[in-house]
Coordinates of C-alpha atoms and ligand atoms in Angstrom, one line a residue:
X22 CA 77.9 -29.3 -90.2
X23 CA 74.9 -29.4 -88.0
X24 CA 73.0 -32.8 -87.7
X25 CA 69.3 -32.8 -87.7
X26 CA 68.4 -36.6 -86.0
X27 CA 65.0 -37.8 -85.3
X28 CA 62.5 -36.9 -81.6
X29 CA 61.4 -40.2 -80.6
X30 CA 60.1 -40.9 -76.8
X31 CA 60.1 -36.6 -75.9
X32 CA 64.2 -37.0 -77.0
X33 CA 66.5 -36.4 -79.6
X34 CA 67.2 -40.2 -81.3
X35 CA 70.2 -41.4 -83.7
X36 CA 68.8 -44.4 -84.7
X37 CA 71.0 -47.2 -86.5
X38 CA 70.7 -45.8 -89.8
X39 CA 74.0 -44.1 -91.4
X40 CA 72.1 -42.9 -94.4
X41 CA 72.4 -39.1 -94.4
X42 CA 70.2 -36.2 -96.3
X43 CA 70.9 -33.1 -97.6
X44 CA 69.2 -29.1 -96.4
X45 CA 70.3 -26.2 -98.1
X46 CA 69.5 -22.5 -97.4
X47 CA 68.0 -21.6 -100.8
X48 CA 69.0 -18.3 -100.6
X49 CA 72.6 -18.9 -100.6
X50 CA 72.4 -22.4 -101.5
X51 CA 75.1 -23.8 -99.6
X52 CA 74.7 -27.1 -97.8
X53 CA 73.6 -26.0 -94.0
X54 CA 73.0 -29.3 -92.2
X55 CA 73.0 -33.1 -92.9
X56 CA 69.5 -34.9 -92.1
X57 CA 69.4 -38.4 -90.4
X58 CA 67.1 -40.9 -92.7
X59 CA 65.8 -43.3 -90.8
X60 CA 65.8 -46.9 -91.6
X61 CA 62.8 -49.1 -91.1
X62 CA 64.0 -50.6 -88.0
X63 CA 64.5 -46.8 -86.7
X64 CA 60.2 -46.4 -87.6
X65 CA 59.3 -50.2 -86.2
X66 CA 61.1 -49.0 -82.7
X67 CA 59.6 -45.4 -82.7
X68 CA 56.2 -47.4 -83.6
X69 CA 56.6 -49.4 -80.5
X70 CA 57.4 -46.2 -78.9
X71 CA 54.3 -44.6 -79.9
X72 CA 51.9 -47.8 -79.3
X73 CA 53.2 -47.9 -75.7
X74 CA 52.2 -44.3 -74.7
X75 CA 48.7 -44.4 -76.5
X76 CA 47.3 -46.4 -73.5
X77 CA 47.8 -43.3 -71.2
X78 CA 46.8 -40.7 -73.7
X79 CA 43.7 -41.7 -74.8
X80 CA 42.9 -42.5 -71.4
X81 CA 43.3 -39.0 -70.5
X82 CA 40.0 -36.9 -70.4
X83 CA 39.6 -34.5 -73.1
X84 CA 39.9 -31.5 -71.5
X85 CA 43.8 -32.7 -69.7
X86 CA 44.4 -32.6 -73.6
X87 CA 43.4 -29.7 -74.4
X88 CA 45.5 -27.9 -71.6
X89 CA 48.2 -29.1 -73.3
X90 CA 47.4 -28.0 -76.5
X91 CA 46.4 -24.8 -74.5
X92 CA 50.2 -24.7 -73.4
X93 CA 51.3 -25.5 -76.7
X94 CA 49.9 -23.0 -78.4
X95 CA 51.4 -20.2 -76.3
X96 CA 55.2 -21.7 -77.1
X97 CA 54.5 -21.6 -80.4
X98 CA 53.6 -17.4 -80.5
X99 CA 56.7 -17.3 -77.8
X100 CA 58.7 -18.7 -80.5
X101 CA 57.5 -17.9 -83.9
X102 CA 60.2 -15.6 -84.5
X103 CA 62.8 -18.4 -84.2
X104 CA 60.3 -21.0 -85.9
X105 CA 59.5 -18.5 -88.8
X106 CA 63.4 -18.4 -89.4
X107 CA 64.1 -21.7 -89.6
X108 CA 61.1 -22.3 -92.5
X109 CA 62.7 -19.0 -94.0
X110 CA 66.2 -20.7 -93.8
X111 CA 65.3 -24.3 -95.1
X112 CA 62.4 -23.4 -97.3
X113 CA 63.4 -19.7 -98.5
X114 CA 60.3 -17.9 -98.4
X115 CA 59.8 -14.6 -97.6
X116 CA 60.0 -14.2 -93.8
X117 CA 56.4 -12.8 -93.3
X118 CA 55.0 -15.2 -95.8
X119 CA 56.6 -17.9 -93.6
X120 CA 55.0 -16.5 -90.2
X121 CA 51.2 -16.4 -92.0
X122 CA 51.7 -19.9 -92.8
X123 CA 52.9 -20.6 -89.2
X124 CA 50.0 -18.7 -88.1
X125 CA 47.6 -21.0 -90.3
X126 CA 49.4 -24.2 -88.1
X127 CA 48.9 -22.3 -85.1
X128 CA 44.9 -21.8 -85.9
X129 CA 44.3 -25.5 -85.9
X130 CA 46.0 -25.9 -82.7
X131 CA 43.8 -23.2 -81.6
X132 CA 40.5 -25.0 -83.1
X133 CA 41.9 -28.5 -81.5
X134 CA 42.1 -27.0 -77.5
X135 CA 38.0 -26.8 -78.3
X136 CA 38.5 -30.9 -78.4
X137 CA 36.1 -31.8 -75.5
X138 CA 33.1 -30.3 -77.3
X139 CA 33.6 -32.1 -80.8
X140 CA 34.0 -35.3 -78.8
X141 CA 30.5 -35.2 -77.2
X142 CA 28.8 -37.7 -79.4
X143 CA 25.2 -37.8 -79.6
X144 CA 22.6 -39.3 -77.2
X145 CA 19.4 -40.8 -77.8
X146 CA 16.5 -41.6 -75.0
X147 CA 14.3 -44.8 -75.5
X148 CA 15.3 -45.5 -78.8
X149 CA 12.9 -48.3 -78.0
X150 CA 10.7 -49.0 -74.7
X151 CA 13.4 -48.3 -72.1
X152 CA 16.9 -48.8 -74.5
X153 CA 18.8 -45.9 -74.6
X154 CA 21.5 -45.4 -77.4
X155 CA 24.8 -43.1 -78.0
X156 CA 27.7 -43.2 -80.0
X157 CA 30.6 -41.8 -79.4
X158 CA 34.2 -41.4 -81.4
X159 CA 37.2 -42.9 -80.1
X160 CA 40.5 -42.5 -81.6
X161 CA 42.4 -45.0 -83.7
X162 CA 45.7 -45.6 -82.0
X163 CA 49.1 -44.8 -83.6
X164 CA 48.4 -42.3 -86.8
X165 CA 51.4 -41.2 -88.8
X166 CA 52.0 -37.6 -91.0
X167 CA 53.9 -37.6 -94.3
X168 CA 54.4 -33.8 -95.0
X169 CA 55.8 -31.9 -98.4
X170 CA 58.6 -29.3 -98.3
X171 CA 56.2 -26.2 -99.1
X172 CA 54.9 -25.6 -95.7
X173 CA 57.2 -27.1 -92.9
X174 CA 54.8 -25.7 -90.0
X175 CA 51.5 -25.5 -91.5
X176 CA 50.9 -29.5 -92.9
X177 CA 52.0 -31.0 -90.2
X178 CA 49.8 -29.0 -87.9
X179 CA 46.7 -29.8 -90.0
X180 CA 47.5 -33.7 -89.1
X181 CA 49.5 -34.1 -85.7
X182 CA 47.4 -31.3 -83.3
X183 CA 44.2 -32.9 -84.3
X184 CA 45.1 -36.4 -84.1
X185 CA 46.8 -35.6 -80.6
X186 CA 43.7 -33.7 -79.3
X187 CA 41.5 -36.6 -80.5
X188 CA 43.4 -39.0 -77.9
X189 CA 45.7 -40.8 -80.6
X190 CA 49.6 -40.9 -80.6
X191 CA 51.5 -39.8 -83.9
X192 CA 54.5 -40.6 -85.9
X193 CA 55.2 -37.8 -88.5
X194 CA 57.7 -37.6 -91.2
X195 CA 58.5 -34.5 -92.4
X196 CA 59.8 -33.4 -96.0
X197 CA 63.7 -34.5 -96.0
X198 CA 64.3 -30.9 -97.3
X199 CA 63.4 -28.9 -94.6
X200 CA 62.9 -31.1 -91.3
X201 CA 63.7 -28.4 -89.0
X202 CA 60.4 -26.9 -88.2
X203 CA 59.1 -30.0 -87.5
X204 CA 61.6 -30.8 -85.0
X205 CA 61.6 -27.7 -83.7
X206 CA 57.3 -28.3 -82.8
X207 CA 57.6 -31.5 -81.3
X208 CA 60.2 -29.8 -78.8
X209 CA 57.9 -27.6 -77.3
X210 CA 54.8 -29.9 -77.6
X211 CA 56.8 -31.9 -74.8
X212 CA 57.8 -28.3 -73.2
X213 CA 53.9 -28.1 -72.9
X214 CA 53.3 -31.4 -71.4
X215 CA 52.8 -33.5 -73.8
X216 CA 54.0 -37.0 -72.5
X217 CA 57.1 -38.7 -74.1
X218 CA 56.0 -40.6 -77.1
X219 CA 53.0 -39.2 -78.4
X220 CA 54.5 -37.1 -81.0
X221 CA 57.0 -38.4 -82.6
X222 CA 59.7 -36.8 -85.9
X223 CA 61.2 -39.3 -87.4
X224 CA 63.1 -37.9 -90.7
X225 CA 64.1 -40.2 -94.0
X226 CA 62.7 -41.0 -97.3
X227 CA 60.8 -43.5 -99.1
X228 CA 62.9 -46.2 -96.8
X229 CA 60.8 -44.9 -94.0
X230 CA 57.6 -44.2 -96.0
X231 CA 57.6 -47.9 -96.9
X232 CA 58.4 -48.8 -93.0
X233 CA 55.3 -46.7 -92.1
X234 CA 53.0 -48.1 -94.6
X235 CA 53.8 -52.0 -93.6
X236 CA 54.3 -51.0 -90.0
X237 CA 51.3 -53.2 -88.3
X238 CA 51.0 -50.9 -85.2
X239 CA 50.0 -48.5 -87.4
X240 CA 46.3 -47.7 -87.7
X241 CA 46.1 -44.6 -90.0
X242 CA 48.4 -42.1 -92.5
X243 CA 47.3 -38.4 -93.4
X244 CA 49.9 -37.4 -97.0
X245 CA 50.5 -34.6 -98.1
X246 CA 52.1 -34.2 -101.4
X247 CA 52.6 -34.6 -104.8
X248 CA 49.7 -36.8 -107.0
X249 CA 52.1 -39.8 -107.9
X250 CA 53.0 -40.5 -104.4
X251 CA 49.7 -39.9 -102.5
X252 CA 48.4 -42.4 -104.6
X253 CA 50.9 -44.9 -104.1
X254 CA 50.3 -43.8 -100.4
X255 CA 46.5 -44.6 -101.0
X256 CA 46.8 -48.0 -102.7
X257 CA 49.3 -49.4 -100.6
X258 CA 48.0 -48.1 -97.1
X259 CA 44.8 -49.6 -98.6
X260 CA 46.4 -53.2 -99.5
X261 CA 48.0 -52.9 -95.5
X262 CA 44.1 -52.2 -94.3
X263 CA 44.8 -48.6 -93.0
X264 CA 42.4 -45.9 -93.1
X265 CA 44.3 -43.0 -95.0
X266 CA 43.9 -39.6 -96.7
X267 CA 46.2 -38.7 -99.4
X268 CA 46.3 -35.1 -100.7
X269 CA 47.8 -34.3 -103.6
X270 CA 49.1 -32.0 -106.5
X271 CA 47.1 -29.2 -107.6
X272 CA 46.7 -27.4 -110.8
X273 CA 44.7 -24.1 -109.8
X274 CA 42.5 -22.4 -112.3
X275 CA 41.8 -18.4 -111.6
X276 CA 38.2 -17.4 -113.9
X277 CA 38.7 -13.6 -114.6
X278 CA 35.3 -12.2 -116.0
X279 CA 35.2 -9.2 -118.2
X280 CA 33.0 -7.5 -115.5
X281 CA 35.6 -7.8 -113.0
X282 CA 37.5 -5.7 -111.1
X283 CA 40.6 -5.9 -112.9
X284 CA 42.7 -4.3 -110.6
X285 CA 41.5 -6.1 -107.9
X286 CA 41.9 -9.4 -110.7
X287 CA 45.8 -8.8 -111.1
X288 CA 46.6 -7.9 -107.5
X289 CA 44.9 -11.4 -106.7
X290 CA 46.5 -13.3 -109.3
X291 CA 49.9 -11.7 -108.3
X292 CA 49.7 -13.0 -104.9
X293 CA 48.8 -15.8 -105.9
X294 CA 50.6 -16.9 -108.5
X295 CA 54.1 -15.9 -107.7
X296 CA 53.8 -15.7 -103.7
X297 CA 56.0 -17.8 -101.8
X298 CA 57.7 -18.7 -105.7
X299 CA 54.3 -20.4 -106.4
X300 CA 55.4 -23.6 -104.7
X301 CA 51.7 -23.6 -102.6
X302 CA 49.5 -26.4 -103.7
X303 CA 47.3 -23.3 -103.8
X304 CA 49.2 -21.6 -106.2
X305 CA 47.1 -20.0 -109.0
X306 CA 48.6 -21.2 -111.8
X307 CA 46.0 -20.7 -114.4
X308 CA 44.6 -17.8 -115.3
X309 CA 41.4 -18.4 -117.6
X310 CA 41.0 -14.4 -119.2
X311 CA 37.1 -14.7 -120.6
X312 CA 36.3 -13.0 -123.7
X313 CA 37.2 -9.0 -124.3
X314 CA 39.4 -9.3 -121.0
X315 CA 42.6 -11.1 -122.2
X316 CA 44.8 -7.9 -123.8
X317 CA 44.4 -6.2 -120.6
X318 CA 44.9 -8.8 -117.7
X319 CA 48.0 -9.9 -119.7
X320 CA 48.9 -6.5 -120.3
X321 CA 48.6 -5.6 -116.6
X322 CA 49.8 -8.5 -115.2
X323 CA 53.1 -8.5 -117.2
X324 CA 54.0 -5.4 -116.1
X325 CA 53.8 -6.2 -112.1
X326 CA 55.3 -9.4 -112.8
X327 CA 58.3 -7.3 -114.4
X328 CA 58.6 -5.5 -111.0
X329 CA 58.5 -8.1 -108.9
X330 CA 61.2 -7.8 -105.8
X331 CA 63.0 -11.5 -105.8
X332 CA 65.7 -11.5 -102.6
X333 CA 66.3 -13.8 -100.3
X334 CA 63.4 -14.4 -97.7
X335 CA 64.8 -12.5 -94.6
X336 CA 64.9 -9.2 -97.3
X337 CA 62.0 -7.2 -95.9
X338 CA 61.9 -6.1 -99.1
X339 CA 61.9 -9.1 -100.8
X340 CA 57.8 -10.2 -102.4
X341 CA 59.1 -13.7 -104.1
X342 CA 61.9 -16.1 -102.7
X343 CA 64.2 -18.7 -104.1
X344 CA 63.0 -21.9 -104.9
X345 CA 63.5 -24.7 -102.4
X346 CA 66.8 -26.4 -104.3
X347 CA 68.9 -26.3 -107.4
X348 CA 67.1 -29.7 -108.4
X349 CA 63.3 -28.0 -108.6
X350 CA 64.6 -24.6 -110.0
X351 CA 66.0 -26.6 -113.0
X352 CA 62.8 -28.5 -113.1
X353 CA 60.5 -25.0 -113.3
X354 CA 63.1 -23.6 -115.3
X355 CA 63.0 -27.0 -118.0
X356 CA 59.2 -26.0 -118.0
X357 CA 59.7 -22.6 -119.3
X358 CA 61.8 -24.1 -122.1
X359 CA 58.9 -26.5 -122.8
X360 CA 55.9 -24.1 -123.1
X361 CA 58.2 -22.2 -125.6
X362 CA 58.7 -25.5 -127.5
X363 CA 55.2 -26.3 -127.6
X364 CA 54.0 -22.6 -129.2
X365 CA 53.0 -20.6 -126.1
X366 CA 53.6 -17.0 -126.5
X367 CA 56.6 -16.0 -123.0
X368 CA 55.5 -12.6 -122.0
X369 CA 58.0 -12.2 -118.9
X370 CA 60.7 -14.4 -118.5
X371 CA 62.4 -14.5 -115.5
X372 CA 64.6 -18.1 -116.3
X373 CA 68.2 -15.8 -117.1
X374 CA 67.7 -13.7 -113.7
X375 CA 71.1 -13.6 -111.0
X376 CA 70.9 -11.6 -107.6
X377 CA 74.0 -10.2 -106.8
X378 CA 76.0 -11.5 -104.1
X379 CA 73.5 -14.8 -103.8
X380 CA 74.9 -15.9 -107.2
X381 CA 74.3 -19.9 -106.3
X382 CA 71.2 -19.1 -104.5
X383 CA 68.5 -21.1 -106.1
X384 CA 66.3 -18.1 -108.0
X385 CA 64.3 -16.9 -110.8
X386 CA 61.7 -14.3 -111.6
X387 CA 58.5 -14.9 -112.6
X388 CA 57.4 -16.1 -115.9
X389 CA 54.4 -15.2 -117.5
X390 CA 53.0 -17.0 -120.3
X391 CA 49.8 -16.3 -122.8
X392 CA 48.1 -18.4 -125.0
X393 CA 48.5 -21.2 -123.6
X394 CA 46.4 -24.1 -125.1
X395 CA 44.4 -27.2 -122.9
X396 CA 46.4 -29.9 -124.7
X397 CA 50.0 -28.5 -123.9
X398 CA 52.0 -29.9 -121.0
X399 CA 52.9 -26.5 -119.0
X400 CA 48.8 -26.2 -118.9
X401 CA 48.3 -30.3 -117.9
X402 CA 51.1 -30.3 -115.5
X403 CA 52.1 -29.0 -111.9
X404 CA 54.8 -27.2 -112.4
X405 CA 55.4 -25.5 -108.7
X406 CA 57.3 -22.2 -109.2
X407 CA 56.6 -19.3 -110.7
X408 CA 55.2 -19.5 -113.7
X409 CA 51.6 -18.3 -114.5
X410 CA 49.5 -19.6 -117.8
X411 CA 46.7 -17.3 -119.0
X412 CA 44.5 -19.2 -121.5
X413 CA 41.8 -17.7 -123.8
X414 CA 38.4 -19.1 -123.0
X415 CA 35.4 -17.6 -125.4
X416 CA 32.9 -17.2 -122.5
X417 CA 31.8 -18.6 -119.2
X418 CA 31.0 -21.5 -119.6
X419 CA 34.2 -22.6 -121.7
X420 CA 35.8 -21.5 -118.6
X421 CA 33.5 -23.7 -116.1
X422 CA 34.5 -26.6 -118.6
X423 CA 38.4 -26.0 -118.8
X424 CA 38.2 -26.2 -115.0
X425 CA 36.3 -29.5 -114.1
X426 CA 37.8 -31.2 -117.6
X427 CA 41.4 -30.9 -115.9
X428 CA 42.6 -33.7 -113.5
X429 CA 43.1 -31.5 -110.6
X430 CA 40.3 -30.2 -108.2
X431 CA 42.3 -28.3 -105.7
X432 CA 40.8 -24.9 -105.7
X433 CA 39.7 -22.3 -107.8
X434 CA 38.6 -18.6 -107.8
X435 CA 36.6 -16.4 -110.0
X436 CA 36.6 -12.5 -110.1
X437 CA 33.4 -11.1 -111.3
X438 CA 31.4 -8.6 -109.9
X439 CA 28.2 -11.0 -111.3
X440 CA 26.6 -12.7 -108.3
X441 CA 24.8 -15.2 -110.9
X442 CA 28.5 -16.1 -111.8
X443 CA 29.9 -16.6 -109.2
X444 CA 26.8 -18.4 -107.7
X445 CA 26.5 -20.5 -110.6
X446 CA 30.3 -21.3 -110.6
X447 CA 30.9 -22.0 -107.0
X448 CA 27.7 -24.6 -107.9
X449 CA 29.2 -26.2 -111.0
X450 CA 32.7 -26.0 -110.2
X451 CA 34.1 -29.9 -109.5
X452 CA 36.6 -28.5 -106.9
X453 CA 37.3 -28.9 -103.3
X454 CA 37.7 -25.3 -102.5
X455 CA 36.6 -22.2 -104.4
X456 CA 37.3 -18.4 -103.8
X457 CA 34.9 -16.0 -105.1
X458 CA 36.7 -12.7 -105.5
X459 CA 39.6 -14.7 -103.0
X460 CA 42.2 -15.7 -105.0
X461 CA 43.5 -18.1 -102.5
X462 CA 40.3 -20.1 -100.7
X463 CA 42.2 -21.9 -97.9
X464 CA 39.5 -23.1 -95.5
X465 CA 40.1 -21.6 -91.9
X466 CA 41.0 -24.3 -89.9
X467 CA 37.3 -24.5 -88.3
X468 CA 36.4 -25.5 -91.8
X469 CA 38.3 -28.5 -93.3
X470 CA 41.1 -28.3 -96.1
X471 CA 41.2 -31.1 -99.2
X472 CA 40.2 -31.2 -102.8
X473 CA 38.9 -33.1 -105.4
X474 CA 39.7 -35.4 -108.0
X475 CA 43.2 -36.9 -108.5
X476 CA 44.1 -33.8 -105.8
X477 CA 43.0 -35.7 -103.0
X478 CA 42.6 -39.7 -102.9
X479 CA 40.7 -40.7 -99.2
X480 CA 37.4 -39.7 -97.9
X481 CA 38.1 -37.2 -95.7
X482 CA 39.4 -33.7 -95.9
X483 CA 42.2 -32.3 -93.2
X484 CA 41.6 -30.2 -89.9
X485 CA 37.9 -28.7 -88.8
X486 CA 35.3 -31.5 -88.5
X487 CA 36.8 -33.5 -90.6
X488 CA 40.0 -34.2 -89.3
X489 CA 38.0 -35.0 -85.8
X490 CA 36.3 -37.7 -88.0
X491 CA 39.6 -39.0 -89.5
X492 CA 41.0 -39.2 -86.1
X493 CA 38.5 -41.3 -84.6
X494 CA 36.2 -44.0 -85.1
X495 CA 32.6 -44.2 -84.2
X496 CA 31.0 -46.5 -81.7
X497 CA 27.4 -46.8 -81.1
X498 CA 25.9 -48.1 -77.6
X499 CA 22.5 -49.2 -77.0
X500 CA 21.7 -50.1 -73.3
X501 CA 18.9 -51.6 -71.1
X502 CA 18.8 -51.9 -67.5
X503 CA 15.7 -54.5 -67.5
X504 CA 14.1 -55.1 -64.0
X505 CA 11.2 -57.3 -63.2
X506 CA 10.8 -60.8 -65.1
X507 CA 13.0 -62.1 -67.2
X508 CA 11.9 -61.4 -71.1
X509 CA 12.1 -64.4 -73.3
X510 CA 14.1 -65.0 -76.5
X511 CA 13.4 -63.3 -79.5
X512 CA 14.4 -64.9 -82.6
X513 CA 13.0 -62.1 -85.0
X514 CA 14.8 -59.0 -85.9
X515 CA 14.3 -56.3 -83.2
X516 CA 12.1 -53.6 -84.6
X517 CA 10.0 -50.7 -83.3
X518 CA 6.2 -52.4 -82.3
Ligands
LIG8 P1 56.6 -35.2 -102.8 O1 55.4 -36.0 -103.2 O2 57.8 -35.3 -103.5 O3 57.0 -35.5 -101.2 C1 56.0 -35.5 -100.2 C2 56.4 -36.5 -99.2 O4 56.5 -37.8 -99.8 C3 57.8 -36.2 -98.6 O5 57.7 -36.4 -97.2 C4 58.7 -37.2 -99.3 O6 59.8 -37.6 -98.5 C5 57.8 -38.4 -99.6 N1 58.2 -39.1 -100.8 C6 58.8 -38.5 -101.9 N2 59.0 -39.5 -102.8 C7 58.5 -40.6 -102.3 C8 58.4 -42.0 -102.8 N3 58.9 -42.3 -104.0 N4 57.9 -42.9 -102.0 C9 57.4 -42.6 -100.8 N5 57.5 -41.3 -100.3 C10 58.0 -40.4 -101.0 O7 56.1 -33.6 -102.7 P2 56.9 -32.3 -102.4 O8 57.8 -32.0 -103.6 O9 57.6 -32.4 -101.1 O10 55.8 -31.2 -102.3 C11 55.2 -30.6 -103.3 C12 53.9 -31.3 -103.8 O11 53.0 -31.4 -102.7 C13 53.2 -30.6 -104.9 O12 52.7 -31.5 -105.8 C14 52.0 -29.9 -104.2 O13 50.9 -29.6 -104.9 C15 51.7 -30.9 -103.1 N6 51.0 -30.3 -102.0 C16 49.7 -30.6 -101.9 C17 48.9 -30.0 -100.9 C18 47.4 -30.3 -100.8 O14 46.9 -29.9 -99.8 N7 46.8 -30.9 -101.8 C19 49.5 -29.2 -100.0 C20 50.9 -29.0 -100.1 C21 51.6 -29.6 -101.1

């Protein structure tokens, strides 16, 4: 059985824990390695580890940082084959799905070798008779990732490049589920250059989640994750007086307008909704059908949803997955049975389906439901796979109000072909990210990622100028090189005369 162990200090590390995880290939879902979780006195020591090389690092001038990013980011297009298949083999999504989300990681490498000029700070002559003043951002010291299982390249390279590039040192923990990728980065990051130390893996579970949030040499934790936790994240990072942003669980609302393009509508909402087995925290998962729309969106969109090619993910042929284990398809699949208990009307139900010859892989096909109501659970509730919701909504505005009365602020998209809609909605919408005619608005990595409500608990959002602001702290220096006589004391608040 291979043994995935922690990268601590640019090397592979045991630790002294015994306690041993699980990783399946969903596609087969037999048991392909056993994952090393790491004890608190494995994070103190990998801590240490980290705190030690930040002297150096930070010391470094920006642009000897960037080269290695520079570096890095050619190992990771030398290697995405190989980095694609092991998010493919741990995760189970569709192989080319796997590389765009690889590719979205690689971007924010790609935004972080510009580091020097987002460093610059400001300036300021004679702020007062011969005082000059500037403020610059320094980084924080040791930051630490905690990632989810849906994208093992992309989360943790919205956190660790930028935190690197900003001159800080980094402890991440990946999802337990599919640690590979993660390990697999921090490999070639020290290929590139990057000294021993200031990217660290260390695996585990809440034992080491715990260790990071008490851990004292640690200054700041980026989560990424599901609501429950990222707020436990918040509060108790809080209580330990780190700074910390704590993304959470998403519920994402899709407006289709009767002037839409409805083609354009359910190709959207296909993608989606049931790419990469809807387990993306920007997953459409609602669809709100306004007024005379309904019939025909649910009409249309059951019949794609019929045809959908589920397969393993390295199937070229394969559009949707398996879910990531037995554990979460039973979890979708329990939701299914819910929204038929509680009166929704199941227009595709993909809960019974078997692939031949991956009979205990971990799939099922899409699920569509319709009439789905704002007070049943399958509408108030992630449920990460597959399933998509269309509710009835009168007109525009009942729309605009089903999406900023839920608890989630994610993202959102509307199709219409009205630009006073879609003006008006992107205006009213209370939601961190929203498509107009995009059915999935991730930010490029220029821009930042993060939403609203109980979907993101913090201040800042990930990546762009954001993260760059998370990453660092500001200082402001105001200077005076007096010559001549001596100036005598002032004992009243210094203000422009
Ligand atoms: P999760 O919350 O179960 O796990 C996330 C991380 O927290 C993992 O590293 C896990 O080991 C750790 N963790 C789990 N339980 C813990 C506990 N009790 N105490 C301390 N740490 C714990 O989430 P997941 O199932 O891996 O990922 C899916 C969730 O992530 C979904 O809710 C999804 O919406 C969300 N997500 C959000 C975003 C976003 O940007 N808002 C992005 C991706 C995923």
């Amino acid at each position: 059985m291979n043994l995935i162990e922690h990268f601590v200090g640019g090397k592979k590390f045991s630790g002294n824990s015994k306690r041993l995880g699980k990783v399946f290939n969903p596609a087969t879902g037999e048991q392909t390695s056993e994952v090393k979780l790491a004890s608190k006195i494995d994070l103190n020591k990998t801590a240490e580890i980290a705190l030690a090389a930040f002297e150096n690092w930070s010391n470094k001038p920006p642009l000897q940082r960037a080269r290695v990013l520079f570096k890095f980011k050619e190992l990771i297009e030398k290697n995405s084959d190989e980095l694609t298949k092991l998010i493919v083999s741990e995760h189970g999504k569709v192989f080319e799905d796997a590389k765009g989300s690889l590719t979205r990681g690689l971007e924010v490498v790609e935004y972080a070798c510009g580091i020097p000029q987002m460093l610059k700070g400001e300036f300021t002559e004679n702020v007062g008779t011969n005082v000059d003043s500037w403020s610059i951002r320094q980084p924080l010291g040791v930051c630490a990732g905690i990632t989810p299982f849906n994208f093992p390249a992309m989360v943790p390279m919205w956190m660790f490049p930028m935190a690197i590039a900003c001159g800080n040192t980094f402890i991440l923990k990946p999802s337990e589920k599919d640690p590979s990728c993660s390990v697999r980065l921090a490999e070639l990051f020290s290929e590139a250059g990057l000294p021993d130390g200031v990217l660290n893996i260390v695996n585990g579970d809440k034992e080491v989640v715990d260790a990071i949030i008490e851990n004292k040499n640690i200054s700041a934790v980026s989560f990424v994750g599901s609501t429950p936790i990222a707020k436990y994240i918040y509060e108790n990072c809080a209580k330990n007086e780190k700074r910390v942003q704590a993304l959470g669980g998403a519920k994402n609302h899709c407006v289709v307008m009767p002037d839409c393009d409805l083609d354009q509508a359910v190709n959207g909402l296909m993608g989606a909704a049931y790419g990469s087995a809807g387990e993306r925290c920007m997953a459409q998962s609602v669809a709100v059908a306004v007024g005379s729309i309904g019939d025909k969106l649910v009409e249309n969109l059951s019949k794609k949803v019929e045809a959908l090619k589920v397969g393993p993910g390295m199937d070229k042929k394969s559009e949707m997955g398996p879910l990531v284990t037995n554990e979460h398809l039973q979890k979708v699949k329990g939701y299914v049975d819910l929204g038929v208990k509680e009166g929704a009307n199941l227009v595709v139900d993909g809960r019974n389906l078997k692939l031949q010859g991956y009979e205990n892989g971990f799939y099922m096909g899409g699920c569509l439901f319709d009439k789905v109501k704002k007070d049943m659970r399958i509408y108030k509730e992630e449920i990460f796979g597959p399933v998509l919701s269309v509710v009835r909504a009168k007109n525009f505005e009942e729309a605009l109000n089903l999406v900023n009365d839920h608890e989630f602020g994610n993202g959102v998209s509307i199709f219409t072909r009205d630009g006073d809609a879609g003006r008006t909605f992107s205006s009213k919408a209370k939601i961190g990210m929203v498509g107009i005619n995009i059915p999935i608005p991730v930010p490029m990595a220029f821009h930042s990622f993060g939403g609203w409500k109980r979907s993101l608990f913090g201040d800042q959002h990930m990546h762009g100028p954001e993260g760059v602001r998370f990453y660092t702290k500001l200082k402001t220096i105001t200077s005076r090189w007096p010559s001549g006589s001596v100036t005598d004391p002032e004992f009243t608040m210094p203000t422009m005369k």
